Short mmCIF file of C-alpha atoms in Angstrom, two decimals:
data_model
loop_
_atom_site.label_atom_id
_atom_site.label_comp_id
_atom_site.label_asym_id
_atom_site.label_seq_id
_atom_site.Cartn_x
_atom_site.Cartn_y
_atom_site.Cartn_z
CA MET A 1 15.12 -20.40 -15.16
CA GLU A 2 15.76 -23.53 -17.21
CA SER A 3 16.61 -24.11 -20.80
CA LEU A 4 15.43 -27.10 -22.78
CA SER A 5 18.81 -28.70 -22.45
CA CYS A 6 18.64 -28.68 -18.67
CA ILE A 7 14.97 -29.37 -17.87
CA THR A 8 15.37 -33.16 -17.97
CA ASP A 9 16.25 -35.23 -14.94
CA LYS A 10 17.69 -38.13 -16.91
CA ASN A 11 18.53 -40.50 -14.12
CA SER A 12 15.12 -40.49 -12.49
CA LEU A 13 13.20 -40.64 -15.76
CA LEU A 14 15.29 -43.39 -17.32
CA HIS A 15 14.69 -45.39 -14.18
CA CYS A 16 10.96 -44.65 -14.49
CA ASN A 17 11.03 -45.77 -18.09
CA LYS A 18 12.67 -49.08 -17.17
CA GLU A 19 10.05 -49.66 -14.52
CA MET A 20 7.29 -48.87 -17.00
CA LYS A 21 8.62 -51.40 -19.53
CA ARG A 22 9.14 -54.14 -16.97
CA GLU A 23 6.36 -56.61 -16.34
CA ILE A 24 5.28 -56.49 -12.73
CA VAL A 25 4.28 -59.77 -11.13
CA SER A 26 1.73 -59.49 -8.32
CA GLU A 27 1.30 -61.92 -5.39
CA ASP A 28 -1.13 -64.06 -7.32
CA TYR A 29 1.36 -64.34 -10.19
CA THR A 30 -0.73 -62.39 -12.68
CA CYS A 31 1.15 -60.05 -15.01
CA VAL A 32 0.40 -56.36 -14.90
CA ARG A 33 1.13 -54.68 -18.22
CA ASP A 34 2.24 -51.11 -18.85
CA ARG A 35 -1.15 -49.58 -19.64
CA LEU A 36 0.25 -46.07 -20.06
CA SER A 37 2.10 -46.98 -23.25
CA GLU A 38 -1.05 -48.41 -24.73
CA LEU A 39 -2.79 -45.02 -24.71
CA SER A 40 -3.08 -43.06 -27.93
CA ASP A 41 -0.83 -40.07 -28.59
CA ASP A 42 -3.85 -37.69 -28.20
CA VAL A 43 -4.57 -39.01 -24.76
CA LEU A 44 -0.90 -38.79 -23.72
CA VAL A 45 -0.70 -35.19 -24.98
CA ASN A 46 -3.75 -34.37 -22.88
CA VAL A 47 -2.04 -35.85 -19.88
CA LEU A 48 1.17 -33.89 -20.54
CA SER A 49 -0.81 -30.71 -20.93
CA CYS A 50 -1.89 -31.05 -17.34
CA LEU A 51 1.73 -30.69 -16.27
CA THR A 52 4.01 -27.69 -16.40
CA ILE A 53 5.95 -27.23 -19.61
CA GLN A 54 9.15 -28.17 -17.73
CA GLU A 55 7.61 -31.42 -16.48
CA ALA A 56 6.20 -32.22 -19.92
CA ALA A 57 9.55 -31.69 -21.60
CA ARG A 58 11.31 -34.03 -19.17
CA THR A 59 9.29 -36.92 -20.57
CA SER A 60 11.14 -36.61 -23.89
CA ILE A 61 13.84 -39.04 -22.68
CA LEU A 62 11.47 -41.84 -21.68
CA SER A 63 11.57 -43.46 -25.14
CA SER A 64 11.61 -42.66 -28.82
CA ARG A 65 7.83 -42.48 -28.78
CA TRP A 66 7.83 -39.87 -26.02
CA ARG A 67 10.61 -37.77 -27.54
CA TYR A 68 8.42 -35.25 -29.35
CA LEU A 69 5.06 -35.64 -27.64
CA TRP A 70 5.67 -32.68 -25.32
CA LYS A 71 5.93 -30.36 -28.35
CA TRP A 72 2.16 -30.77 -28.76
CA PHE A 73 1.61 -29.36 -25.28
CA THR A 74 -1.58 -27.29 -25.03
CA GLY A 75 -1.66 -26.41 -21.33
CA CYS A 76 -0.40 -23.48 -19.28
CA LEU A 77 2.89 -21.76 -20.17
CA ASN A 78 4.18 -19.91 -17.15
CA PHE A 79 7.50 -18.12 -17.65
CA HIS A 80 9.17 -16.30 -14.77
CA ASN A 81 12.67 -15.92 -13.48
CA SER A 82 13.54 -16.75 -9.90
CA VAL A 83 16.41 -14.28 -10.03
CA THR A 84 13.89 -11.43 -9.80
CA THR A 85 12.43 -12.72 -6.56
CA ALA A 86 15.90 -13.24 -5.14
CA ALA A 87 17.25 -9.89 -6.29
CA HIS A 88 17.75 -8.48 -2.79
CA LYS A 89 18.97 -11.65 -1.15
CA PHE A 90 21.75 -12.24 -3.65
CA GLU A 91 22.41 -8.57 -4.26
CA LEU A 92 21.87 -8.88 -8.03
CA ARG A 93 21.12 -5.21 -8.58
CA ASP A 94 23.87 -4.45 -11.02
CA ASP A 95 22.53 -3.50 -14.47
CA LYS A 96 25.03 -5.76 -16.16
CA VAL A 97 23.95 -8.77 -14.12
CA PHE A 98 20.33 -8.13 -14.90
CA ASP A 99 21.09 -7.67 -18.60
CA VAL A 100 22.62 -11.18 -18.60
CA GLU A 101 19.56 -12.55 -16.85
CA ARG A 102 17.26 -10.81 -19.35
CA ARG A 103 19.08 -12.35 -22.27
CA LYS A 104 18.92 -15.81 -20.69
CA PHE A 105 15.23 -15.39 -19.96
CA VAL A 106 14.34 -14.18 -23.44
CA SER A 107 16.39 -17.00 -25.02
CA TRP A 108 14.61 -19.58 -22.88
CA VAL A 109 11.12 -18.28 -23.76
CA ASN A 110 11.92 -18.07 -27.44
CA GLN A 111 13.40 -21.56 -27.52
CA VAL A 112 10.29 -23.10 -25.89
CA LEU A 113 7.79 -21.18 -28.00
CA ARG A 114 9.62 -22.12 -31.23
CA SER A 115 9.47 -25.80 -30.25
CA LEU A 116 5.73 -26.01 -29.64
CA GLN A 117 3.61 -27.24 -32.57
CA SER A 118 0.09 -27.37 -31.15
CA ARG A 119 -2.62 -25.25 -32.69
CA THR A 120 -4.05 -23.91 -29.43
CA MET A 121 -2.74 -22.99 -26.01
CA GLU A 122 -4.69 -22.62 -22.79
CA GLU A 123 -2.52 -20.02 -21.09
CA LEU A 124 0.58 -17.85 -21.57
CA ARG A 125 2.03 -15.91 -18.64
CA ILE A 126 5.31 -14.02 -18.87
CA ARG A 127 6.61 -12.32 -15.75
CA PHE A 128 10.03 -10.70 -15.90
CA ASP A 129 11.83 -7.40 -16.39
CA VAL A 130 11.98 -7.62 -20.21
CA THR A 131 12.97 -4.69 -22.33
CA SER A 132 13.25 -6.16 -25.87
CA ASP A 133 10.15 -4.98 -27.79
CA ASP A 134 10.75 -7.27 -30.78
CA ASP A 135 10.71 -10.38 -28.63
CA ILE A 136 7.57 -9.25 -26.77
CA HIS A 137 5.88 -8.62 -30.16
CA ASN A 138 6.67 -12.20 -31.16
CA TRP A 139 5.25 -13.49 -27.87
CA ILE A 140 2.00 -11.67 -28.44
CA LYS A 141 1.93 -12.96 -32.03
CA PHE A 142 2.36 -16.47 -30.57
CA ALA A 143 -0.64 -15.88 -28.25
CA VAL A 144 -2.73 -14.72 -31.21
CA GLU A 145 -1.77 -17.65 -33.41
CA LYS A 146 -2.36 -20.23 -30.69
CA LYS A 147 -5.71 -18.70 -29.65
CA VAL A 148 -4.58 -18.39 -26.04
CA ARG A 149 -7.49 -18.17 -23.56
CA ARG A 150 -5.57 -16.57 -20.66
CA LEU A 151 -2.77 -14.06 -21.33
CA GLU A 152 -0.60 -12.25 -18.81
CA LEU A 153 2.20 -9.85 -19.75
CA ASN A 154 3.93 -8.65 -16.58
CA PHE A 155 7.08 -6.58 -17.24
CA ARG A 156 7.23 -5.02 -13.78
CA ARG A 157 10.68 -3.86 -12.79
CA PHE A 158 12.19 -3.81 -9.34
CA LEU A 159 15.02 -1.30 -9.08
CA ALA A 160 16.37 0.46 -6.01
CA GLY A 161 13.58 -0.93 -3.83
CA ARG A 162 10.70 0.49 -5.88
CA TRP A 163 8.46 -0.87 -8.60
CA GLU A 164 9.04 1.21 -11.69
CA VAL A 165 6.85 1.57 -14.75
CA GLY A 166 8.01 -0.14 -17.92
CA GLN A 167 8.02 1.35 -21.36
CA TYR A 168 6.68 -1.45 -23.55
CA ASN A 169 3.96 -0.14 -25.90
CA PHE A 170 1.15 -2.49 -26.82
CA PRO A 171 1.14 -2.72 -30.63
CA PRO A 172 -2.12 -1.42 -32.18
CA HIS A 173 -1.88 -3.75 -35.18
CA PHE A 174 -2.71 -6.73 -32.95
CA VAL A 175 -6.14 -5.35 -32.18
CA SER A 176 -8.60 -7.09 -34.47
CA TYR A 177 -11.38 -9.61 -34.26
CA SER A 178 -9.11 -12.46 -35.28
CA SER A 179 -6.56 -11.62 -32.61
CA PHE A 180 -8.09 -12.11 -29.21
CA SER A 181 -11.60 -13.48 -29.79
CA SER A 182 -10.68 -16.55 -27.66
CA LEU A 183 -9.50 -14.59 -24.59
CA THR A 184 -11.27 -15.16 -21.30
CA GLU A 185 -8.57 -13.50 -19.15
CA LEU A 186 -6.21 -10.58 -19.93
CA SER A 187 -3.64 -9.09 -17.55
CA LEU A 188 -1.27 -6.25 -18.56
CA ILE A 189 1.20 -5.00 -16.03
CA ASN A 190 3.72 -2.29 -16.97
CA VAL A 191 2.38 -2.27 -20.52
CA ALA A 192 1.68 1.11 -22.05
CA ILE A 193 -1.70 1.00 -23.73
CA THR A 194 -4.08 3.91 -24.44
CA GLY A 195 -7.73 3.92 -23.54
CA ASP A 196 -8.77 3.95 -27.17
CA ILE A 197 -6.63 0.95 -28.08
CA LEU A 198 -7.75 -0.97 -24.98
CA ALA A 199 -11.44 -0.19 -25.62
CA HIS A 200 -11.05 -1.27 -29.24
CA LEU A 201 -9.31 -4.48 -28.17
CA LEU A 202 -12.04 -5.25 -25.63
CA SER A 203 -14.74 -4.80 -28.24
CA TYR A 204 -13.34 -7.93 -29.93
CA CYS A 205 -13.21 -10.03 -26.74
CA PRO A 206 -16.79 -11.38 -26.38
CA LEU A 207 -15.64 -14.16 -24.00
CA LEU A 208 -13.52 -12.01 -21.66
CA GLU A 209 -14.29 -12.60 -17.98
CA VAL A 210 -11.17 -11.22 -16.23
CA LEU A 211 -9.41 -7.95 -17.07
CA SER A 212 -6.47 -6.39 -15.21
CA VAL A 213 -4.49 -3.34 -16.37
CA ILE A 214 -1.95 -1.98 -13.87
CA GLN A 215 0.74 0.72 -14.11
CA SER A 216 0.04 1.77 -17.70
CA VAL A 217 1.52 5.20 -18.32
CA CYS A 218 -0.78 5.88 -21.23
CA LEU A 219 -4.08 4.76 -19.77
CA LYS A 220 -5.96 7.86 -18.50
CA HIS A 221 -9.53 7.40 -19.74
CA LEU A 222 -11.51 4.18 -20.19
CA LYS A 223 -15.08 3.13 -20.82
CA VAL A 224 -15.86 -0.48 -20.03
CA SER A 225 -19.18 -1.36 -21.68
CA GLY A 226 -20.70 -2.64 -24.89
CA SER A 227 -19.85 -6.21 -25.78
CA LEU A 228 -18.23 -7.18 -22.46
CA LEU A 229 -21.34 -9.00 -21.32
CA LYS A 230 -19.33 -11.76 -19.63
CA LEU A 231 -16.84 -9.58 -17.73
CA LYS A 232 -16.85 -10.61 -14.06
CA TYR A 233 -13.54 -9.40 -12.62
CA LEU A 234 -11.98 -5.98 -13.26
CA LYS A 235 -8.79 -4.57 -11.83
CA LEU A 236 -7.51 -1.10 -12.86
CA GLY A 237 -4.78 1.28 -11.80
CA TYR A 238 -4.69 5.07 -11.91
CA LEU A 239 -7.32 6.56 -14.25
CA GLU A 240 -8.55 10.11 -14.50
CA HIS A 241 -11.94 9.11 -15.94
CA LEU A 242 -13.66 5.73 -15.74
CA GLU A 243 -17.07 4.52 -16.89
CA ILE A 244 -18.27 1.00 -16.22
CA ASP A 245 -21.37 -0.65 -17.58
CA ALA A 246 -20.87 -4.39 -17.25
CA PRO A 247 -24.00 -6.15 -15.99
CA ASN A 248 -22.24 -9.34 -14.90
CA LEU A 249 -19.35 -7.66 -13.02
CA ILE A 250 -19.00 -9.09 -9.53
CA SER A 251 -15.49 -8.01 -8.51
CA PHE A 252 -13.83 -4.59 -8.99
CA GLU A 253 -10.43 -3.35 -7.82
CA PHE A 254 -9.42 0.25 -8.35
CA ASN A 255 -6.52 2.40 -7.25
CA GLY A 256 -7.11 5.87 -8.59
CA PRO A 257 -7.54 9.57 -7.84
CA ALA A 258 -10.10 11.12 -5.52
CA LYS A 259 -12.68 11.52 -8.30
CA PRO A 260 -16.08 9.95 -8.88
CA ILE A 261 -16.38 7.05 -11.28
CA CYS A 262 -19.46 6.21 -13.30
CA LEU A 263 -20.88 2.86 -12.27
CA GLY A 264 -23.79 1.69 -14.44
CA GLU A 265 -26.01 -1.27 -13.68
CA VAL A 266 -23.57 -3.45 -11.74
CA CYS A 267 -24.23 -5.91 -8.92
CA LEU A 268 -20.84 -6.01 -7.28
CA ALA A 269 -20.12 -8.55 -4.51
CA GLU A 270 -16.44 -7.73 -3.97
CA VAL A 271 -14.59 -4.43 -4.24
CA SER A 272 -11.09 -3.26 -3.38
CA PHE A 273 -10.23 0.44 -3.33
CA GLY A 274 -6.82 2.09 -2.81
CA GLY A 275 -4.94 5.27 -3.49
CA SER A 276 -6.65 8.62 -3.16
CA PHE A 277 -9.91 7.04 -4.26
CA SER A 278 -10.20 5.41 -0.84
CA ASN A 279 -10.20 8.84 0.71
CA TYR A 280 -12.98 9.84 -1.74
CA ILE A 281 -14.98 6.74 -0.69
CA MET A 282 -14.68 7.61 2.98
CA LYS A 283 -15.92 11.14 2.32
CA ASN A 284 -19.01 9.87 0.44
CA LEU A 285 -20.11 6.89 2.54
CA CYS A 286 -23.67 8.17 2.86
CA TRP A 287 -24.02 8.58 -0.91
CA LEU A 288 -22.56 5.09 -1.43
CA SER A 289 -24.49 3.35 1.34
CA SER A 290 -26.84 1.53 -1.10
CA PHE A 291 -23.75 0.29 -2.92
CA LEU A 292 -21.95 -0.84 0.24
CA VAL A 293 -24.78 -2.84 1.74
CA ARG A 294 -24.75 -5.33 -1.15
CA LEU A 295 -21.07 -6.23 -0.78
CA HIS A 296 -19.80 -9.57 0.47
CA THR A 297 -16.09 -8.54 0.46
CA LEU A 298 -14.75 -5.05 1.00
CA LYS A 299 -11.03 -4.09 0.90
CA LEU A 300 -9.96 -0.55 1.69
CA ASN A 301 -6.35 0.71 1.61
CA LEU A 302 -6.36 3.86 3.72
CA ALA A 303 -2.52 3.94 4.01
CA LEU A 304 -2.00 6.96 1.79
CA PRO A 305 1.60 7.82 0.81
CA TRP A 306 2.92 11.09 2.19
CA THR A 307 6.24 12.53 3.21
CA GLY A 308 5.23 14.20 6.46
CA TYR A 309 3.00 13.03 9.28
CA PRO A 310 -0.29 14.99 9.06
CA VAL A 311 -3.40 13.21 10.34
CA PRO A 312 -5.43 12.36 7.20
CA GLU A 313 -9.11 13.08 6.88
CA VAL A 314 -9.94 9.41 7.09
CA ALA A 315 -8.76 9.17 10.70
CA VAL A 316 -12.21 9.74 12.21
CA TYR A 317 -15.19 7.63 13.23
CA TYR A 318 -17.96 7.12 10.69
CA ASN A 319 -21.67 6.40 11.13
CA LEU A 320 -22.39 3.64 8.65
CA PRO A 321 -25.54 1.76 7.68
CA GLU A 322 -25.74 -1.88 8.68
CA LEU A 323 -23.57 -3.87 6.25
CA TYR A 324 -25.57 -7.03 6.73
CA ASN A 325 -24.14 -8.89 3.69
CA LEU A 326 -20.45 -8.21 4.41
CA LYS A 327 -18.51 -11.43 5.14
CA HIS A 328 -14.88 -10.36 4.66
CA LEU A 329 -13.47 -6.96 5.55
CA GLU A 330 -9.82 -6.07 4.79
CA MET A 331 -8.38 -2.69 5.79
CA GLU A 332 -4.86 -1.31 5.35
CA ILE A 333 -4.03 1.39 7.88
CA ASP A 334 -1.12 3.77 8.50
CA LEU A 335 -0.79 3.61 12.25
CA LEU A 336 0.62 7.12 12.76
CA ASP A 337 -1.54 7.40 15.84
CA ASP A 338 -4.50 5.60 17.35
CA ASP A 339 -7.05 7.75 15.50
CA HIS A 340 -6.16 5.88 12.33
CA LEU A 341 -7.83 2.76 13.77
CA LEU A 342 -11.22 4.48 14.09
CA PRO A 343 -12.36 3.63 10.55
CA CYS A 344 -11.78 -0.04 11.47
CA ALA A 345 -14.03 0.34 14.48
CA SER A 346 -16.67 2.03 12.35
CA PHE A 347 -16.86 -0.78 9.77
CA LEU A 348 -16.55 -3.57 12.36
CA ASN A 349 -19.55 -2.22 14.28
CA ALA A 350 -21.55 -1.91 11.06
CA ALA A 351 -20.73 -5.38 9.71
CA THR A 352 -23.04 -7.48 11.80
CA SER A 353 -22.54 -10.70 9.79
CA LEU A 354 -18.76 -10.47 9.29
CA TYR A 355 -16.89 -13.75 9.19
CA LYS A 356 -13.26 -12.64 8.60
CA PHE A 357 -11.43 -9.39 9.34
CA THR A 358 -8.00 -8.72 7.85
CA LEU A 359 -5.96 -5.82 9.22
CA LYS A 360 -2.75 -4.77 7.39
CA LEU A 361 -0.67 -2.23 9.31
CA TYR A 362 1.88 0.27 8.06
CA ASN A 363 4.24 2.34 10.24
CA ALA A 364 3.23 0.30 13.27
CA LYS A 365 5.95 2.03 15.33
CA PRO A 366 5.00 5.74 15.30
CA PHE A 367 6.51 8.43 17.49
CA ALA A 368 6.12 7.39 21.13
CA GLU A 369 4.32 10.62 22.17
CA TRP A 370 1.58 9.92 19.58
CA VAL A 371 0.70 6.49 20.98
CA GLN A 372 -2.30 6.33 23.26
CA THR A 373 -4.57 3.37 23.95
CA ILE A 374 -7.35 2.50 21.60
CA LYS A 375 -9.68 1.89 24.54
CA ASP A 376 -9.47 5.68 25.28
CA HIS A 377 -11.54 6.46 22.19
CA VAL A 378 -15.21 6.82 23.04
CA TYR A 379 -16.23 5.83 19.47
CA SER A 380 -14.26 2.62 19.33
CA SER A 381 -16.58 0.33 21.26
CA LEU A 382 -16.19 -3.14 19.77
CA SER A 383 -18.76 -4.86 22.01
CA GLU A 384 -20.93 -6.24 19.21
CA LEU A 385 -18.48 -8.39 17.25
CA ILE A 386 -20.74 -11.41 17.56
CA SER A 387 -20.05 -13.02 14.17
CA ILE A 388 -16.31 -12.88 13.48
CA ARG A 389 -14.72 -16.32 13.21
CA GLU A 390 -11.29 -15.45 11.80
CA LEU A 391 -8.87 -12.54 12.41
CA GLU A 392 -5.77 -11.93 10.34
CA VAL A 393 -3.20 -9.23 11.21
CA VAL A 394 -0.25 -8.35 8.99
CA GLY A 395 2.54 -6.05 10.15
CA LEU A 396 2.01 -6.40 13.85
CA GLU A 397 5.08 -5.01 15.68
CA GLY A 398 3.88 -4.78 19.28
CA CYS A 399 4.11 -0.97 19.52
CA GLY A 400 1.21 -0.74 21.99
CA ALA A 401 -1.56 0.68 19.84
CA ASP A 402 -1.60 -2.28 17.47
CA THR A 403 -1.47 -4.84 20.26
CA ASP A 404 -4.20 -3.12 22.30
CA PHE A 405 -6.50 -2.98 19.32
CA VAL A 406 -5.98 -6.69 18.49
CA ILE A 407 -6.64 -7.61 22.11
CA CYS A 408 -9.87 -5.55 22.00
CA LEU A 409 -10.95 -7.44 18.88
CA ILE A 410 -10.18 -10.82 20.38
CA GLU A 411 -11.88 -10.17 23.71
CA ASN A 412 -15.09 -8.90 22.05
CA ALA A 413 -15.38 -11.49 19.28
CA GLU A 414 -17.41 -14.19 21.03
CA LEU A 415 -17.26 -16.71 18.21
CA LEU A 416 -13.61 -16.15 17.18
CA GLU A 417 -11.98 -19.43 16.19
CA LYS A 418 -8.68 -18.58 14.50
CA ILE A 419 -6.12 -15.74 14.75
CA ILE A 420 -3.42 -15.43 12.10
CA ILE A 421 -0.53 -13.06 12.71
CA ASP A 422 2.10 -12.26 10.11
CA PRO A 423 4.91 -10.05 11.51
CA CYS A 424 6.18 -9.18 8.01
CA LYS A 425 5.99 -5.52 7.09
CA THR A 426 2.97 -4.97 4.86
CA ARG A 427 4.91 -2.94 2.29
CA ILE A 428 7.47 -5.73 1.94
CA LEU A 429 4.88 -8.52 1.55
CA GLY A 430 4.85 -9.86 -1.99
CA THR A 431 8.06 -8.08 -3.07
CA PRO A 432 11.54 -9.60 -3.81
CA TYR A 433 12.57 -8.35 -0.38
CA GLU A 434 10.12 -10.59 1.50
CA SER A 435 12.22 -13.74 1.83
CA SER A 436 15.31 -11.93 3.04
CA TYR A 437 13.24 -9.78 5.47
CA ARG A 438 11.82 -12.88 7.09
CA GLU A 439 15.40 -13.87 7.94
CA CYS A 440 16.41 -10.53 9.50
CA ALA A 441 16.55 -9.62 13.20
CA GLU A 442 13.66 -7.17 13.02
CA TYR A 443 11.26 -9.81 11.68
CA GLN A 444 12.36 -12.29 14.38
CA SER A 445 11.82 -9.60 17.04
CA ASN A 446 8.30 -8.91 15.76
CA ARG A 447 7.60 -12.63 15.66
CA ARG A 448 8.61 -12.94 19.32
CA GLN A 449 6.19 -10.13 20.15
CA ALA A 450 3.42 -12.08 18.39
CA ILE A 451 4.30 -15.23 20.35
CA GLN A 452 4.15 -13.30 23.57
CA LEU A 453 0.75 -11.97 22.63
CA ALA A 454 -0.50 -15.46 21.97
CA ALA A 455 0.79 -16.58 25.38
CA ARG A 456 -1.31 -13.84 27.00
CA LEU A 457 -4.44 -15.23 25.35
CA PRO A 458 -4.24 -19.03 25.73
CA LEU A 459 -7.92 -19.66 25.11
CA TRP A 460 -7.65 -18.84 21.36
CA GLU A 461 -5.90 -20.60 18.54
CA PHE A 462 -3.01 -18.57 17.05
CA VAL A 463 -1.17 -19.19 13.82
CA ILE A 464 2.03 -17.12 13.65
CA LEU A 465 3.80 -17.03 10.32
#
C-alpha cells in the first residue's frame, strides 16, 4: 500500500525529465525534439489514464506542467493491500495489527479519491478487509458521481484460515436511475444486499454485462430478468430461489443448494456449478441433457464439504449423452477413494471434442486401505480420448490413485500436447496461504513426485509449477 507522498520515484523520474528536455543529436547530426511535451493536456491525460494510478501520480515531479495532470486521471482505480495476501507469511493475524492496516488503507483510498478531479472514471475496484461503513458509503458515492463503468467492492475477510462473511450493508438510497446507469460490470463480495434491493438496482442498469454477487448474507431470492438485455456473465453464491431470464447470457456460475433453478430462454456456452447444487446436477443429468450438449465449457465442483468420510452419491459412473460441443472440462474431486474419479471418466468418455481437461484434487492422500487402482473399475475405460490436447492437474500428491488416473489419461489421449501439474493444494490455491505453502516441505515433496512422474513419461511435455 502506498500513500501519495511515497508513490513517486524521484531519482528515476527526474533523470527521465532531464533526458526528455535534452536535445538528442543523431548520427546524421539532426536534432530530435521532445515530442511528448508538445502534446496537449487532453492527450497526455489520456496517456496517463492507461497507467495505474500509482504510475500516473509519479509523473507529478517531471515538471510544473506535469504536476497536476494525474489528478484528471480517468482510468482504472485498483485499491488492494498486499498485507492481506501476506497475512500468513508474516503472521499478521493480530486484530490490532490489522486495525492499523485498515486505517492506513482507508486513509490511502480517501486521499487518492479526494485528489481526483475528472468527471468520469472507467473502473473502481476496492479489495480489502474494510469495516468502516461511512468510508465505504463515500466510495460508492464517488463511483456514482464519476459514472464508473466497472465497480468491484470486495470486503472479504481472512481470519483463522477461513473466509468470513462481512457485515457491510449496501445502502438502498443509492439505488436510482441516476446512480448506476453507466455500469457495465458490478461485483459485490461480502456485501449484504437483499434480493429486492439488488433487483431494483439492476432494473436501472441497462448496460450491465457482468454481474457477480458472492457471500451476501441477505441475498436469498433473486429474479434476473426484465431490462438486463445485455447481461452476458453472471456469478452468484448461495440462493434459495433463483429465476433467470436473460437472453444474451453466455456464462453462469452458481454455488447453491440442491434445488432446481428456473432458467428461461438462455443459450449458455459456459457454466460452473459448485456446492450442493453440483450434487443436484449429477442426479438430474438426463433431464439436463439438452442443456449440457450446448456447452463449450463445463466446470463442476464435486468436492462437497463434510466432517466424516461417507461416499457421496456422486461417486458413481454416469451414462451421458455425447457432449459434442464441449471444449474445456474442469472437475474438482474429493479423492476419498477411487470411486470419486468415476464422474471424471463419465464426462471424459462423453466429451468427444474435448480440447482441455482440468482436474483439481482435494484430500489426495486418503486412508491407505481405501486406495485401489483406477484401472480396476470396469466403467472407467478411457480408450476414446482422441481429442484432448491439454491436461492440467492441481493438487497432485502421488498417493497412487491420483497418479494412476493421470497416467491413464496420458496414455489414452493420442493427441495430448501439454501436461500442466500444480502440486499446490487446491483449497490453498488463491488464498493468502498460497505463497507460504509453496515454500514448505510438503509442497516441495509433492513437486518431486510430479517430477518423477514426468520422468516416467518422457514422450510428453510437462510443465510443473
